[in-house]
Short mmCIF file of C-alpha atoms and ligand atoms in Angstrom, two decimals:
data_model
loop_
_atom_site.label_atom_id
_atom_site.label_comp_id
_atom_site.label_asym_id
_atom_site.label_seq_id
_atom_site.Cartn_x
_atom_site.Cartn_y
_atom_site.Cartn_z
CA MET A 1 73.88 98.72 115.21
CA PHE A 2 75.57 96.69 112.63
CA ALA A 3 74.27 94.73 110.31
CA LYS A 4 75.30 91.24 110.27
CA VAL A 5 78.57 90.04 108.32
CA LYS A 6 79.01 86.89 106.44
CA PRO A 7 82.44 86.47 106.13
CA ASN A 8 83.76 84.10 102.74
CA THR A 9 85.25 82.09 105.51
CA GLN A 10 85.41 77.97 107.00
CA ILE A 11 86.10 79.10 110.61
CA ILE A 12 86.65 82.37 111.54
CA GLY A 13 83.24 84.64 112.39
CA GLN A 14 80.61 81.22 111.05
CA ASN A 15 79.27 82.66 114.31
CA ILE A 16 79.71 86.24 115.11
CA ILE A 17 77.92 87.39 118.70
CA TYR A 18 76.52 91.04 118.30
CA PHE A 19 76.45 93.47 122.13
CA ASN A 20 75.57 96.32 122.03
CA ARG A 21 77.44 97.50 125.58
CA VAL A 22 79.83 95.06 127.72
CA ASP A 23 82.29 95.65 129.90
CA SER A 24 85.42 94.03 127.85
CA THR A 25 84.39 91.52 124.64
CA ASN A 26 87.58 89.63 125.62
CA SER A 27 85.65 88.75 129.27
CA ILE A 28 83.02 88.36 127.19
CA ALA A 29 85.13 85.50 124.93
CA PHE A 30 86.53 84.19 128.47
CA GLU A 31 83.26 83.66 130.04
CA LEU A 32 82.01 81.61 127.03
CA MET A 33 85.30 79.74 127.13
CA LYS A 34 85.10 78.43 130.56
CA GLN A 35 81.59 77.00 129.96
CA ASN A 36 82.64 75.62 126.54
CA MET A 37 80.80 77.20 125.15
CA ALA A 38 81.89 78.22 121.70
CA ASP A 39 83.41 76.88 118.50
CA ASP A 40 86.66 77.87 116.99
CA GLY A 41 86.36 80.96 115.33
CA THR A 42 83.69 82.44 117.15
CA VAL A 43 83.25 86.43 117.48
CA ILE A 44 82.28 88.43 119.76
CA ILE A 45 81.54 92.13 118.88
CA ALA A 46 80.49 95.12 120.75
CA GLU A 47 79.62 98.97 119.74
CA HIS A 48 81.07 99.84 123.56
CA GLN A 49 82.70 98.70 126.05
CA GLY A 50 82.80 99.82 129.75
CA ASN A 51 86.55 98.36 130.41
CA GLY A 52 87.94 97.91 127.11
CA ARG A 53 91.64 96.25 128.24
CA GLY A 54 94.49 96.84 127.02
CA GLN A 55 98.32 95.68 127.04
CA GLY A 56 99.41 94.96 130.91
CA THR A 57 97.01 97.40 132.67
CA LYS A 58 96.54 99.90 130.24
CA GLN A 59 92.64 100.28 129.39
CA TRP A 60 90.80 100.68 125.48
CA ILE A 61 89.18 103.34 124.88
CA SER A 62 86.95 103.77 121.97
CA ASP A 63 83.43 105.90 121.16
CA ALA A 64 80.59 103.97 120.68
CA TYR A 65 79.17 102.82 117.15
CA GLU A 66 82.23 104.36 115.76
CA ASN A 67 85.17 101.58 115.87
CA LEU A 68 85.60 98.33 115.97
CA LEU A 69 85.99 96.34 118.94
CA PHE A 70 85.89 92.42 118.74
CA SER A 71 87.38 89.17 120.11
CA VAL A 72 88.00 86.07 118.31
CA ILE A 73 87.96 83.01 120.06
CA LEU A 74 90.80 80.52 118.73
CA LYS A 75 90.67 76.61 119.15
CA PRO A 76 93.72 75.90 117.12
CA VAL A 77 94.31 71.81 117.16
CA THR A 78 97.69 71.94 117.28
CA ASN A 79 100.33 72.48 119.79
CA THR A 80 101.98 75.94 120.13
CA TYR A 81 103.71 74.72 122.78
CA SER A 82 106.88 75.11 121.23
CA ASP A 83 106.18 78.16 119.44
CA PRO A 84 103.54 79.94 121.97
CA PHE A 85 103.95 83.54 120.18
CA ILE A 86 102.46 82.02 116.78
CA ILE A 87 99.16 83.24 117.30
CA ASN A 88 99.87 86.80 118.16
CA LYS A 89 101.93 86.86 115.01
CA ALA A 90 99.48 85.28 112.70
CA ILE A 91 96.66 87.74 114.17
CA ALA A 92 98.97 91.01 114.24
CA LEU A 93 99.95 89.89 110.46
CA ALA A 94 96.29 89.37 109.18
CA LEU A 95 95.12 92.63 110.57
CA GLN A 96 98.19 94.44 109.04
CA THR A 97 97.48 92.72 105.90
CA SER A 98 93.97 94.13 105.80
CA ILE A 99 94.69 97.76 106.92
CA GLN A 100 97.41 97.94 104.20
CA GLU A 101 94.56 96.56 101.84
CA VAL A 102 92.05 99.79 102.97
CA LEU A 103 95.37 102.11 102.62
CA PRO A 104 97.33 101.08 100.23
CA ASN A 105 99.40 104.54 99.65
CA GLU A 106 100.23 104.44 103.22
CA LYS A 107 102.95 102.89 105.20
CA VAL A 108 101.27 100.17 107.60
CA ASN A 109 103.58 98.37 110.28
CA ILE A 110 103.81 96.32 113.70
CA LYS A 111 105.24 97.67 115.71
CA TRP A 112 106.16 95.40 118.50
CA PRO A 113 105.18 92.86 120.08
CA ASN A 114 101.20 93.59 118.79
CA ASP A 115 99.84 97.36 117.52
CA ILE A 116 99.50 98.21 114.25
CA LEU A 117 100.77 102.04 113.07
CA VAL A 118 100.02 103.69 110.14
CA ASN A 119 102.90 106.16 109.21
CA LYS A 120 103.91 105.95 113.04
CA ARG A 121 100.63 106.57 114.60
CA LYS A 122 98.59 103.80 116.55
CA ILE A 123 95.16 102.73 114.47
CA CYS A 124 94.90 99.16 116.39
CA GLY A 125 95.32 97.29 119.20
CA ILE A 126 95.35 93.54 119.98
CA LEU A 127 95.62 91.51 123.06
CA VAL A 128 95.92 88.24 123.11
CA GLU A 129 94.83 85.94 126.27
CA ASN A 130 95.89 82.33 126.22
CA ASN A 131 95.15 79.28 127.64
CA TYR A 132 96.75 76.49 128.51
CA SER A 133 97.14 72.68 130.46
CA GLY A 134 100.58 71.97 130.23
CA GLN A 135 101.89 72.41 126.88
CA ASN A 136 98.70 71.68 125.70
CA LEU A 137 96.89 75.32 124.12
CA ASN A 138 93.35 75.19 124.93
CA TRP A 139 92.47 77.92 123.48
CA SER A 140 93.59 81.59 122.60
CA ILE A 141 91.37 84.86 122.82
CA ALA A 142 92.48 87.39 120.54
CA GLY A 143 90.80 91.15 120.83
CA ILE A 144 90.93 93.71 118.84
CA GLY A 145 90.36 97.03 118.76
CA LEU A 146 90.27 99.20 115.12
CA ASN A 147 89.95 102.90 115.05
CA VAL A 148 87.58 103.30 112.26
CA ASN A 149 85.64 106.51 111.98
CA GLN A 150 87.06 108.29 115.24
CA ASP A 151 88.66 111.66 114.98
CA PHE A 152 92.03 111.43 117.16
CA GLU A 153 93.00 114.49 115.20
CA ALA A 154 91.95 116.27 118.20
CA ILE A 155 94.42 114.57 120.78
CA SER A 156 97.55 114.33 119.29
CA SER A 157 98.94 113.89 122.79
CA LEU A 158 97.51 110.17 121.75
CA ASN A 159 99.83 109.42 118.66
CA ALA A 160 96.74 107.50 117.45
CA SER A 161 94.62 107.73 114.38
CA SER A 162 91.60 106.20 112.95
CA LEU A 163 91.31 104.92 109.53
CA LYS A 164 89.15 108.06 108.18
CA ASN A 165 91.44 110.41 110.19
CA ILE A 166 94.50 109.11 107.37
CA SER A 167 92.14 108.77 104.28
CA GLY A 168 89.62 111.38 104.91
CA TYR A 169 86.93 109.27 104.32
CA GLU A 170 83.91 107.52 106.46
CA PHE A 171 84.09 103.72 106.14
CA GLN A 172 81.25 101.52 106.64
CA ARG A 173 82.60 98.92 109.99
CA GLU A 174 80.60 95.78 108.22
CA VAL A 175 82.88 95.99 105.03
CA ILE A 176 86.13 96.36 106.78
CA LEU A 177 85.56 93.87 109.67
CA LYS A 178 84.46 90.87 106.54
CA ASN A 179 87.82 92.11 105.37
CA ILE A 180 89.88 91.66 108.65
CA LEU A 181 87.83 87.89 109.16
CA GLU A 182 88.88 86.62 106.04
CA SER A 183 92.02 87.67 106.75
CA ILE A 184 92.23 86.43 109.91
CA GLU A 185 91.07 82.95 108.52
CA SER A 186 94.30 82.80 105.75
CA CYS A 187 97.02 83.60 108.97
CA TYR A 188 94.90 81.07 110.76
CA LEU A 189 95.18 78.11 108.37
CA ASN A 190 98.74 78.87 107.93
CA VAL A 191 98.88 78.08 111.96
CA LEU A 192 96.43 75.21 111.38
CA ASN A 193 99.32 73.69 108.80
CA SER A 194 102.12 74.43 111.05
CA GLN A 195 103.29 77.37 108.33
CA ASN A 196 104.67 79.05 111.90
CA ASP A 197 108.27 79.62 109.86
CA THR A 198 106.48 81.75 106.77
CA ILE A 199 103.60 83.57 109.65
CA SER A 200 107.47 84.03 111.67
CA GLN A 201 109.44 85.76 108.72
CA SER A 202 106.17 88.37 107.21
CA PHE A 203 106.05 89.42 110.80
CA ASN A 204 109.34 90.35 110.65
CA GLN A 205 109.23 92.01 107.61
CA MET A 206 106.31 94.06 108.43
CA LEU A 207 107.93 95.39 112.45
CA LEU A 208 108.47 98.88 112.21
CA GLY A 209 112.23 99.30 112.17
CA PHE A 210 113.21 95.89 110.61
CA ASN A 211 116.63 95.90 109.83
CA SER A 212 116.88 99.51 109.87
CA ASN A 213 118.60 101.17 113.07
CA GLN A 214 116.55 102.57 115.18
CA LYS A 215 116.66 103.81 118.46
CA PHE A 216 115.39 102.15 121.90
CA ILE A 217 115.20 103.60 125.39
CA LEU A 218 116.72 100.60 127.67
CA ASP A 219 117.80 100.78 131.24
CA GLN A 220 116.97 104.67 131.38
CA LYS A 221 119.35 105.03 128.47
CA GLU A 222 119.28 106.00 124.38
CA VAL A 223 120.98 103.32 122.59
CA ASN A 224 120.79 102.51 119.01
CA GLY A 225 120.39 99.11 117.05
CA GLU A 226 119.02 97.13 114.44
CA ILE A 227 115.44 95.06 114.64
CA VAL A 228 116.51 92.00 113.11
CA GLY A 229 113.34 89.63 114.10
CA CYS A 230 111.30 88.39 117.16
CA ASP A 231 111.41 85.24 118.94
CA ARG A 232 109.33 82.52 119.45
CA ASP A 233 108.82 83.18 123.18
CA GLY A 234 107.95 87.11 121.45
CA ARG A 235 110.64 88.42 122.29
CA LEU A 236 112.10 91.60 120.26
CA MET A 237 116.00 90.78 118.85
CA ILE A 238 118.09 93.32 118.33
CA GLN A 239 121.13 93.62 116.80
CA PHE A 240 123.58 96.29 118.80
CA GLU A 241 126.76 98.30 117.80
CA ASP A 242 129.11 95.49 118.94
CA SER A 243 127.32 93.31 116.31
CA LYS A 244 126.19 90.74 119.38
CA VAL A 245 121.94 89.82 118.53
CA GLN A 246 120.11 90.85 122.31
CA SER A 247 116.27 89.21 122.99
CA PHE A 248 114.38 91.39 124.82
CA LEU A 249 110.89 90.58 126.63
CA HIS A 250 107.75 93.05 126.10
CA GLY A 251 107.92 95.60 128.64
CA THR A 252 112.17 95.67 129.12
CA ILE A 253 112.93 97.96 126.12
CA LYS A 254 111.20 100.28 124.49
CA GLN A 255 111.46 101.45 121.05
CA ILE A 256 111.67 105.08 120.56
CA VAL A 257 108.71 105.89 117.63
CA TYR A 258 107.59 109.23 118.10
CA GLU A 259 110.18 112.40 118.24
C1 BTN B 301 96.37 97.17 123.31
O1 BTN B 301 96.90 97.96 122.68
O2 BTN B 301 96.96 97.87 124.52
C2 BTN B 301 95.45 96.46 123.07
C3 BTN B 301 94.10 96.83 122.77
C4 BTN B 301 93.13 95.49 122.89
C5 BTN B 301 91.45 96.41 122.72
C6 BTN B 301 90.61 95.41 122.62
S1 BTN B 301 88.83 96.14 122.17
C7 BTN B 301 87.87 94.26 121.96
C8 BTN B 301 89.31 93.60 122.84
N1 BTN B 301 87.88 93.43 123.99
C9 BTN B 301 89.46 94.51 124.95
O3 BTN B 301 88.80 94.35 126.11
N2 BTN B 301 90.50 94.33 125.01
C10 BTN B 301 90.56 93.71 123.40
#
């Protein structure tokens, strides 16, 4: 089980709720928010999820006691309506930064829209769920699954990895969690201080394939283009060989990462 983590923060992780087993930490967070029972920055963490949720209809599978599975509740009192993807960008950037600190010699990237890849293998998935009333964001739940000590080498078909697989060392999960929560706080403060352009620029810089030629699958055909950014709605902006820039919603284009 986890030892208690005390991050050096004002908001994120000041309240951490520990569970052994839940269906999904995002679902627990959702229930708490429906009853208005959690403050900004509350973290829900579990050793094991019976129904861990991924992007779309995917599941998030993770062995108990090996990894980090947690959700962060955010209640930003800023109007993010004109920039609805900013929370996703901030969280992805926070994870990229903290994983890069742990693995300083490796290439840690964000694969659009919000996977974290190390040497092109997925090590972390992020699921942000936003709740709006009209144009106001009431709250966001940022669910994070980070592979820490689980061995993914045996299941190479998953293209997944863990901190241990990459470094050869076991990690103390509490130490990693503390660093991540502090990194999320720093990015979240930028959101609260309306530093959206700074966040977006840093997010773009960390995108796998930013400003370089990439292969994609579009309408079942392979196409080449350069990733030039991610817009406010979270669409991937690609410049094609005819110099035209087009933007794509998640699920409408696939970047070819593994060949
Ligand atoms: C993805 O890559 O598809 C997103 C995966 C997000 C998984 C995390 S694990 C903790 C939190 N609770 C969930 O049910 N999902 C997120």
